[in-house]
mmCIF file of C-alpha atoms and ligand atoms in Angstrom:
data_model
loop_
_atom_site.group_PDB
_atom_site.id
_atom_site.type_symbol
_atom_site.label_atom_id
_atom_site.label_comp_id
_atom_site.label_asym_id
_atom_site.label_seq_id
_atom_site.Cartn_x
_atom_site.Cartn_y
_atom_site.Cartn_z
ATOM 1 C CA MET B 529 33.686 86.624 114.141
ATOM 2 C CA ILE B 530 36.308 84.438 115.701
ATOM 3 C CA SER B 531 37.491 84.595 119.280
ATOM 4 C CA GLY B 532 41.016 83.344 119.799
ATOM 5 C CA GLY B 533 41.808 83.982 116.131
ATOM 6 C CA ALA B 534 45.424 84.867 116.949
ATOM 7 C CA GLY B 535 46.004 81.492 118.579
ATOM 8 C CA PHE B 536 47.614 78.484 116.964
ATOM 9 C CA ILE B 537 44.462 76.809 115.606
ATOM 10 C CA GLY B 538 42.521 80.080 115.368
ATOM 11 C CA SER B 539 45.013 81.691 113.000
ATOM 12 C CA HIS B 540 44.976 78.665 110.658
ATOM 13 C CA LEU B 541 41.171 78.769 110.710
ATOM 14 C CA CYS B 542 41.210 82.509 109.878
ATOM 15 C CA ARG B 543 43.335 81.796 106.810
ATOM 16 C CA ALA B 544 40.930 79.055 105.677
ATOM 17 C CA LEU B 545 37.941 81.387 106.167
ATOM 18 C CA LEU B 546 39.599 84.190 104.174
ATOM 19 C CA ASP B 547 40.313 81.636 101.444
ATOM 20 C CA ARG B 548 36.545 81.028 101.383
ATOM 21 C CA ASP B 549 36.044 84.783 100.876
ATOM 22 C CA CYS B 550 34.585 85.279 104.355
ATOM 23 C CA GLN B 551 35.109 88.584 106.101
ATOM 24 C CA VAL B 552 36.918 87.769 109.343
ATOM 25 C CA VAL B 553 36.905 89.762 112.587
ATOM 26 C CA VAL B 554 39.278 88.408 115.242
ATOM 27 C CA LEU B 555 38.676 89.137 118.926
ATOM 28 C CA ASP B 556 41.672 88.062 121.001
ATOM 29 C CA ASN B 557 43.258 89.386 124.204
ATOM 30 C CA LEU B 558 46.658 87.860 123.275
ATOM 31 C CA LEU B 559 47.013 86.224 126.699
ATOM 32 C CA THR B 560 48.675 83.109 125.265
ATOM 33 C CA SER B 561 48.333 83.842 121.552
ATOM 34 C CA ARG B 562 50.498 86.051 119.343
ATOM 35 C CA ARG B 563 49.725 88.796 116.860
ATOM 36 C CA ALA B 564 52.620 87.419 114.769
ATOM 37 C CA ASN B 565 50.398 84.413 113.954
ATOM 38 C CA LEU B 566 48.358 86.875 111.883
ATOM 39 C CA ASP B 567 51.302 88.068 109.766
ATOM 40 C CA GLY B 568 50.223 87.545 106.196
ATOM 41 C CA LEU B 569 46.550 87.857 107.126
ATOM 42 C CA GLU B 570 46.441 91.417 108.454
ATOM 43 C CA GLY B 571 46.765 92.998 105.004
ATOM 44 C CA ARG B 572 44.181 90.770 103.342
ATOM 45 C CA PRO B 573 40.856 92.359 102.340
ATOM 46 C CA GLY B 574 38.059 91.574 104.792
ATOM 47 C CA PHE B 575 40.378 90.900 107.739
ATOM 48 C CA GLU B 576 40.155 92.828 110.982
ATOM 49 C CA PHE B 577 41.840 92.336 114.373
ATOM 50 C CA SER B 578 40.580 93.700 117.678
ATOM 51 C CA LYS B 579 42.444 93.177 120.963
ATOM 52 C CA HIS B 580 39.638 92.280 123.295
ATOM 53 C CA ASP B 581 38.810 89.922 126.179
ATOM 54 C CA VAL B 582 35.564 88.119 125.289
ATOM 55 C CA SER B 583 35.062 87.183 128.969
ATOM 56 C CA LEU B 584 34.232 90.848 129.687
ATOM 57 C CA ASP B 585 31.616 91.645 127.059
ATOM 58 C CA VAL B 586 31.276 91.492 123.296
ATOM 59 C CA ARG B 587 29.903 94.246 121.108
ATOM 60 C CA VAL B 588 30.122 94.035 117.352
ATOM 61 C CA ASP B 589 28.505 96.507 114.950
ATOM 62 C CA GLY B 590 26.761 95.294 111.803
ATOM 63 C CA PRO B 591 25.713 91.854 110.699
ATOM 64 C CA VAL B 592 27.495 88.667 111.802
ATOM 65 C CA ASP B 593 26.802 85.284 110.165
ATOM 66 C CA LEU B 594 29.183 83.063 112.107
ATOM 67 C CA VAL B 595 30.504 83.214 115.648
ATOM 68 C CA LEU B 596 33.409 80.836 116.268
ATOM 69 C CA HIS B 597 34.594 80.539 119.872
ATOM 70 C CA LEU B 598 38.188 79.327 119.981
ATOM 71 C CA ALA B 599 39.558 81.603 122.700
ATOM 72 C CA SER B 600 41.165 79.819 125.648
ATOM 73 C CA PRO B 601 44.617 79.029 126.938
ATOM 74 C CA ALA B 602 44.867 75.300 126.195
ATOM 75 C CA SER B 603 48.310 73.983 127.138
ATOM 76 C CA PRO B 604 48.662 72.171 130.477
ATOM 77 C CA VAL B 605 51.431 74.666 131.393
ATOM 78 C CA ASP B 606 48.806 77.437 131.101
ATOM 79 C CA PHE B 607 46.492 75.780 133.626
ATOM 80 C CA PRO B 608 48.397 76.763 136.808
ATOM 81 C CA ALA B 609 49.348 80.132 135.261
ATOM 82 C CA PHE B 610 45.854 81.293 134.214
ATOM 83 C CA PRO B 611 43.213 79.141 135.952
ATOM 84 C CA ILE B 612 40.726 81.960 136.536
ATOM 85 C CA GLN B 613 41.011 83.364 133.004
ATOM 86 C CA ILE B 614 40.476 79.816 131.666
ATOM 87 C CA VAL B 615 37.290 79.262 133.702
ATOM 88 C CA LYS B 616 36.038 82.706 132.704
ATOM 89 C CA VAL B 617 36.617 82.387 128.965
ATOM 90 C CA GLY B 618 34.996 78.937 128.903
ATOM 91 C CA THR B 619 31.928 80.080 130.874
ATOM 92 C CA LEU B 620 31.433 83.875 130.742
ATOM 93 C CA GLY B 621 33.136 84.132 127.342
ATOM 94 C CA THR B 622 30.925 81.375 125.940
ATOM 95 C CA HIS B 623 27.828 83.075 127.375
ATOM 96 C CA ASN B 624 28.780 86.429 125.837
ATOM 97 C CA LEU B 625 29.407 84.904 122.424
ATOM 98 C CA LEU B 626 26.207 82.843 122.507
ATOM 99 C CA GLY B 627 24.376 86.089 123.282
ATOM 100 C CA LEU B 628 26.071 87.774 120.319
ATOM 101 C CA ALA B 629 25.157 84.879 118.011
ATOM 102 C CA ARG B 630 21.553 85.018 119.211
ATOM 103 C CA ALA B 631 21.311 88.798 118.743
ATOM 104 C CA LYS B 632 22.761 88.571 115.231
ATOM 105 C CA GLY B 633 20.963 85.386 114.177
ATOM 106 C CA ALA B 634 24.380 83.815 113.568
ATOM 107 C CA ARG B 635 25.539 80.213 113.572
ATOM 108 C CA PHE B 636 27.729 79.445 116.614
ATOM 109 C CA LEU B 637 30.632 76.996 116.731
ATOM 110 C CA LEU B 638 32.212 75.982 120.033
ATOM 111 C CA ALA B 639 35.794 74.729 119.958
ATOM 112 C CA SER B 640 35.536 72.109 122.682
ATOM 113 C CA THR B 641 38.156 69.552 123.602
ATOM 114 C CA SER B 642 39.009 65.913 124.220
ATOM 115 C CA GLU B 643 39.615 67.085 127.801
ATOM 116 C CA VAL B 644 35.843 66.760 128.338
ATOM 117 C CA TYR B 645 36.656 63.015 128.545
ATOM 118 C CA GLY B 646 39.250 63.646 131.294
ATOM 119 C CA ASP B 647 41.379 60.559 132.008
ATOM 120 C CA PRO B 648 39.094 58.294 129.973
ATOM 121 C CA LEU B 649 37.912 54.888 131.158
ATOM 122 C CA VAL B 650 36.588 54.090 127.663
ATOM 123 C CA HIS B 651 39.045 53.694 124.784
ATOM 124 C CA PRO B 652 38.952 54.972 122.078
ATOM 125 C CA GLN B 653 36.604 57.779 123.060
ATOM 126 C CA PRO B 654 33.263 58.093 121.209
ATOM 127 C CA GLU B 655 31.174 61.252 121.589
ATOM 128 C CA SER B 656 28.656 59.248 123.657
ATOM 129 C CA TYR B 657 31.217 58.789 126.476
ATOM 130 C CA TRP B 658 30.542 61.159 129.400
ATOM 131 C CA GLY B 659 34.115 61.282 130.645
ATOM 132 C CA ASN B 660 36.120 60.894 133.825
ATOM 133 C CA VAL B 661 37.075 64.378 134.984
ATOM 134 C CA ASN B 662 38.500 65.584 138.304
ATOM 135 C CA PRO B 663 36.752 68.943 138.820
ATOM 136 C CA ILE B 664 39.165 70.128 141.530
ATOM 137 C CA GLY B 665 42.478 68.943 140.059
ATOM 138 C CA PRO B 666 44.970 71.119 138.156
ATOM 139 C CA ARG B 667 43.219 70.437 134.818
ATOM 140 C CA GLY B 668 39.732 71.047 136.250
ATOM 141 C CA CYS B 669 39.725 74.741 135.289
ATOM 142 C CA TYR B 670 40.015 73.843 131.602
ATOM 143 C CA ASP B 671 38.075 70.575 131.516
ATOM 144 C CA GLU B 672 35.097 71.815 133.495
ATOM 145 C CA ALA B 673 34.980 75.203 131.750
ATOM 146 C CA LYS B 674 34.768 73.394 128.403
ATOM 147 C CA ARG B 675 32.126 70.997 129.748
ATOM 148 C CA CYS B 676 30.158 74.018 130.950
ATOM 149 C CA ALA B 677 30.684 75.645 127.527
ATOM 150 C CA GLU B 678 29.122 72.578 125.883
ATOM 151 C CA ALA B 679 26.204 72.685 128.353
ATOM 152 C CA PHE B 680 25.737 76.429 127.673
ATOM 153 C CA THR B 681 25.786 75.789 123.920
ATOM 154 C CA MET B 682 23.192 73.018 124.111
ATOM 155 C CA ALA B 683 21.049 75.172 126.437
ATOM 156 C CA TYR B 684 21.004 78.021 123.893
ATOM 157 C CA HIS B 685 20.232 75.547 121.149
ATOM 158 C CA ARG B 686 17.353 73.982 123.074
ATOM 159 C CA ALA B 687 15.929 77.114 124.696
ATOM 160 C CA HIS B 688 16.400 79.606 121.854
ATOM 161 C CA GLY B 689 16.738 77.369 118.799
ATOM 162 C CA LEU B 690 20.219 78.819 118.247
ATOM 163 C CA ASP B 691 22.042 77.211 115.318
ATOM 164 C CA THR B 692 24.989 75.652 117.192
ATOM 165 C CA ARG B 693 27.895 73.286 116.466
ATOM 166 C CA ILE B 694 30.358 71.636 118.850
ATOM 167 C CA ALA B 695 33.770 70.259 117.822
ATOM 168 C CA ARG B 696 35.825 68.312 120.387
ATOM 169 C CA ILE B 697 39.402 68.967 119.351
ATOM 170 C CA PHE B 698 42.022 66.311 120.152
ATOM 171 C CA ASN B 699 45.797 66.910 120.342
ATOM 172 C CA THR B 700 46.848 69.045 117.390
ATOM 173 C CA TYR B 701 50.273 70.245 116.208
ATOM 174 C CA GLY B 702 51.824 72.207 113.387
ATOM 175 C CA PRO B 703 53.386 75.547 112.474
ATOM 176 C CA GLY B 704 52.211 78.480 114.600
ATOM 177 C CA MET B 705 52.613 76.852 118.031
ATOM 178 C CA ARG B 706 54.668 78.744 120.587
ATOM 179 C CA HIS B 707 58.148 77.251 120.971
ATOM 180 C CA ASP B 708 57.532 77.437 124.743
ATOM 181 C CA ASP B 709 53.942 76.205 124.422
ATOM 182 C CA GLY B 710 54.832 73.398 126.843
ATOM 183 C CA ARG B 711 52.960 70.701 124.961
ATOM 184 C CA VAL B 712 54.697 67.582 123.913
ATOM 185 C CA VAL B 713 55.344 68.230 120.199
ATOM 186 C CA PRO B 714 56.850 71.740 120.541
ATOM 187 C CA ASN B 715 58.829 70.638 123.597
ATOM 188 C CA PHE B 716 60.346 67.586 121.913
ATOM 189 C CA ILE B 717 61.094 69.353 118.614
ATOM 190 C CA THR B 718 62.659 72.371 120.358
ATOM 191 C CA GLN B 719 64.737 70.093 122.587
ATOM 192 C CA ALA B 720 65.815 67.845 119.695
ATOM 193 C CA LEU B 721 66.863 70.802 117.527
ATOM 194 C CA ALA B 722 68.907 72.285 120.399
ATOM 195 C CA GLY B 723 70.575 68.926 121.133
ATOM 196 C CA GLN B 724 69.060 68.982 124.613
ATOM 197 C CA PRO B 725 67.531 65.939 126.308
ATOM 198 C CA LEU B 726 63.895 65.200 125.485
ATOM 199 C CA THR B 727 61.900 65.385 128.724
ATOM 200 C CA ILE B 728 59.440 62.534 129.107
ATOM 201 C CA TYR B 729 57.022 62.925 132.015
ATOM 202 C CA GLY B 730 56.667 59.459 133.578
ATOM 203 C CA SER B 731 57.698 56.295 131.721
ATOM 204 C CA GLY B 732 56.425 57.479 128.325
ATOM 205 C CA SER B 733 53.908 54.607 128.134
ATOM 206 C CA GLN B 734 51.003 57.088 128.087
ATOM 207 C CA THR B 735 49.512 57.628 124.637
ATOM 208 C CA ARG B 736 48.191 60.494 122.544
ATOM 209 C CA SER B 737 46.856 60.716 118.977
ATOM 210 C CA LEU B 738 48.217 63.699 117.113
ATOM 211 C CA CYS B 739 46.443 65.576 114.342
ATOM 212 C CA TYR B 740 48.181 67.894 111.873
ATOM 213 C CA VAL B 741 46.584 71.333 111.952
ATOM 214 C CA ASP B 742 45.457 71.396 108.284
ATOM 215 C CA ASP B 743 43.427 68.213 108.807
ATOM 216 C CA LEU B 744 41.986 69.691 111.983
ATOM 217 C CA VAL B 745 40.920 72.926 110.276
ATOM 218 C CA ARG B 746 39.273 70.941 107.469
ATOM 219 C CA GLY B 747 37.426 69.030 110.189
ATOM 220 C CA LEU B 748 36.276 72.210 111.939
ATOM 221 C CA LEU B 749 34.931 73.588 108.651
ATOM 222 C CA ALA B 750 33.121 70.299 108.000
ATOM 223 C CA VAL B 751 31.474 70.538 111.442
ATOM 224 C CA LEU B 752 30.573 74.168 110.781
ATOM 225 C CA ASP B 753 29.032 73.314 107.392
ATOM 226 C CA SER B 754 27.031 70.354 108.734
ATOM 227 C CA ASP B 755 23.489 70.376 110.114
ATOM 228 C CA GLU B 756 24.450 68.512 113.282
ATOM 229 C CA ASN B 757 24.104 70.150 116.691
ATOM 230 C CA LEU B 758 25.557 67.303 118.734
ATOM 231 C CA PRO B 759 29.342 67.174 119.249
ATOM 232 C CA PHE B 760 31.894 65.738 116.837
ATOM 233 C CA ASN B 761 35.320 64.411 117.772
ATOM 234 C CA VAL B 762 37.886 66.049 115.502
ATOM 235 C CA GLY B 763 41.314 64.467 115.718
ATOM 236 C CA ASN B 764 43.605 61.832 114.262
ATOM 237 C CA PRO B 765 43.079 58.262 115.516
ATOM 238 C CA GLU B 766 46.760 57.313 114.906
ATOM 239 C CA GLU B 767 47.788 56.549 118.514
ATOM 240 C CA ILE B 768 51.390 56.616 119.727
ATOM 241 C CA THR B 769 53.141 56.333 123.092
ATOM 242 C CA ILE B 770 55.039 59.391 124.254
ATOM 243 C CA LEU B 771 58.243 57.312 124.260
ATOM 244 C CA GLU B 772 57.702 56.345 120.601
ATOM 245 C CA LEU B 773 56.969 59.987 119.811
ATOM 246 C CA ALA B 774 60.267 61.071 121.389
ATOM 247 C CA ARG B 775 62.166 58.496 119.294
ATOM 248 C CA THR B 776 60.275 59.521 116.136
ATOM 249 C CA ILE B 777 61.170 63.185 116.657
ATOM 250 C CA ILE B 778 64.823 62.398 117.364
ATOM 251 C CA THR B 779 64.976 60.457 114.081
ATOM 252 C CA ALA B 780 63.030 63.078 112.092
ATOM 253 C CA THR B 781 65.321 65.887 113.259
ATOM 254 C CA GLY B 782 68.528 63.844 112.946
ATOM 255 C CA SER B 783 69.259 64.849 116.549
ATOM 256 C CA ARG B 784 71.698 63.228 118.973
ATOM 257 C CA SER B 785 69.609 64.197 121.986
ATOM 258 C CA GLU B 786 69.061 61.673 124.726
ATOM 259 C CA ILE B 787 65.782 60.974 126.480
ATOM 260 C CA VAL B 788 65.336 61.743 130.184
ATOM 261 C CA PHE B 789 62.448 60.751 132.426
ATOM 262 C CA GLY B 790 60.804 63.026 135.014
ATOM 263 C CA ASP B 791 57.696 63.186 137.166
ATOM 264 C CA ARG B 792 54.293 62.662 135.629
ATOM 265 C CA PRO B 793 51.915 65.643 136.107
ATOM 266 C CA GLU B 794 48.845 65.102 138.313
ATOM 267 C CA ASP B 795 45.758 63.802 136.414
ATOM 268 C CA ASP B 796 47.743 63.433 133.160
ATOM 269 C CA PRO B 797 45.445 61.235 131.009
ATOM 270 C CA GLU B 798 46.850 57.740 130.419
ATOM 271 C CA ARG B 799 45.426 57.089 126.949
ATOM 272 C CA ARG B 800 43.710 59.254 124.393
ATOM 273 C CA ARG B 801 42.424 58.399 120.951
ATOM 274 C CA PRO B 802 39.346 59.750 119.192
ATOM 275 C CA ASP B 803 36.693 57.469 117.776
ATOM 276 C CA ILE B 804 35.923 59.469 114.632
ATOM 277 C CA SER B 805 33.216 57.169 113.211
ATOM 278 C CA ARG B 806 30.603 59.907 113.606
ATOM 279 C CA ALA B 807 32.649 62.467 111.647
ATOM 280 C CA ARG B 808 33.514 59.862 108.988
ATOM 281 C CA GLU B 809 29.875 58.893 108.512
ATOM 282 C CA LEU B 810 28.112 62.246 108.783
ATOM 283 C CA LEU B 811 30.779 64.654 107.514
ATOM 284 C CA GLY B 812 32.801 62.416 105.212
ATOM 285 C CA TRP B 813 35.817 63.820 107.051
ATOM 286 C CA GLU B 814 38.948 62.036 108.212
ATOM 287 C CA PRO B 815 42.577 63.096 108.570
ATOM 288 C CA ARG B 816 44.843 62.608 105.547
ATOM 289 C CA ILE B 817 48.238 63.568 106.947
ATOM 290 C CA SER B 818 50.266 60.913 108.776
ATOM 291 C CA LEU B 819 52.407 61.789 111.787
ATOM 292 C CA ALA B 820 55.572 61.365 109.709
ATOM 293 C CA ALA B 821 54.272 63.729 107.000
ATOM 294 C CA GLY B 822 52.942 66.228 109.545
ATOM 295 C CA LEU B 823 56.279 66.373 111.368
ATOM 296 C CA GLU B 824 58.041 67.069 108.049
ATOM 297 C CA LEU B 825 55.642 69.986 107.487
ATOM 298 C CA THR B 826 56.185 71.282 111.032
ATOM 299 C CA LEU B 827 59.975 71.046 111.380
ATOM 300 C CA PRO B 828 60.906 73.997 109.110
ATOM 301 C CA TYR B 829 58.788 76.315 111.290
ATOM 302 C CA PHE B 830 60.602 75.263 114.472
ATOM 303 C CA ARG B 831 64.008 75.362 112.721
ATOM 304 C CA ASN B 832 63.217 78.978 111.806
ATOM 305 C CA LEU B 833 62.265 79.824 115.381
ATOM 306 C CA ALA B 834 65.508 78.280 116.623
ATOM 307 C CA ALA B 835 67.647 80.134 114.047
HETATM 308 N N1 LIG G 1013 54.750 65.272 127.932
HETATM 309 C C1 LIG G 1013 56.044 64.815 128.115
HETATM 310 N N2 LIG G 1013 57.064 65.705 128.004
HETATM 311 C C2 LIG G 1013 56.879 67.014 127.678
HETATM 312 C C3 LIG G 1013 55.564 67.478 127.480
HETATM 313 C C4 LIG G 1013 54.511 66.568 127.619
HETATM 314 O O1 LIG G 1013 56.269 63.628 128.400
HETATM 315 O O2 LIG G 1013 57.886 67.757 127.577
HETATM 316 C C5 LIG G 1013 53.646 64.302 128.025
HETATM 317 C C6 LIG G 1013 52.533 64.707 128.991
HETATM 318 O O3 LIG G 1013 52.826 64.261 130.305
HETATM 319 C C7 LIG G 1013 51.338 63.992 128.392
HETATM 320 C C8 LIG G 1013 51.641 63.982 126.890
HETATM 321 O O4 LIG G 1013 53.036 64.233 126.760
HETATM 322 O O5 LIG G 1013 51.265 62.658 128.847
HETATM 323 C C9 LIG G 1013 50.882 65.064 126.120
HETATM 324 O O6 LIG G 1013 51.028 66.266 126.817
HETATM 325 P P1 LIG G 1013 50.625 67.668 126.238
HETATM 326 O O7 LIG G 1013 51.067 68.695 127.211
HETATM 327 O O8 LIG G 1013 51.091 67.801 124.839
HETATM 328 O O9 LIG G 1013 49.022 67.693 126.140
HETATM 329 P P2 LIG G 1013 47.826 66.911 126.858
HETATM 330 O O10 LIG G 1013 47.435 65.877 125.881
HETATM 331 O O11 LIG G 1013 48.294 66.315 128.160
HETATM 332 O O12 LIG G 1013 46.811 67.971 127.070
#
């Protein structure tokens, strides 16, 4: 059972689970996800979709072995649009799905986020870092809901012995993102392909570390398959400034777009890079796909959307 299975990462994870011969039931209210992400999966044996908001309640008939909680709007442009839904799905939704996992005796995986580190004062970020989060800022709805989701997950593990996993997902990109997702990779690619200026927020000296979705999904499955209840960072440690990223995308697309500079959003983290030593050591997992290779795999999808 996978909440948010029609989302960008969720739909890739569904495909990987079907490839493992799992039966997959998606619960998704399609608030920021798209049924079209499931094209190609809907006809496959063992796949089922149900339009449902997991913040309300969750009832599933029959046995369930795995409960994977990926549902949540996750782009910074979603934060002002859906702040209450985001807090609810991270808190009430997590509680409902933990309850389902407990009732069914299922393993539970929480898709957490690098946002639990906020605007980090430690770089790169290991899982042992507690973070630097503004609870009342524009990102607080997402960051604090995910921090609460982690606390809920550990509480169920400690109080009920629930078999839980936590993956902290860092910036991820690839086919299946909305063209108007608002995050930096879809924005820059869409702008470059249209010959429009690439919009850098601030000077572009802020950094991110971008993981191609196939690597990320492999990482999530490795977390799921492990025996470790404490969180894992899952992301690519290849760090790049946003200005370098803009130039890389202009070159990769062969675009003549210029770069323009605008205001920096409030509480926009300055630097972000996962320390993935724990995943390397305990899971034998690390990303394999470079940014250059990942962009090559992503561009045809956005060219299609633009056509
Ligand atoms: N950003 C940008 N231009 C855009 C979109 C994003 O300069 O059109 C910057 C944003 O300010 C942030 C970084 O790119 O510093 C990554 O933003 P994104 O929305 O992808 O995700 P975040 O990592 O902030 O959650």
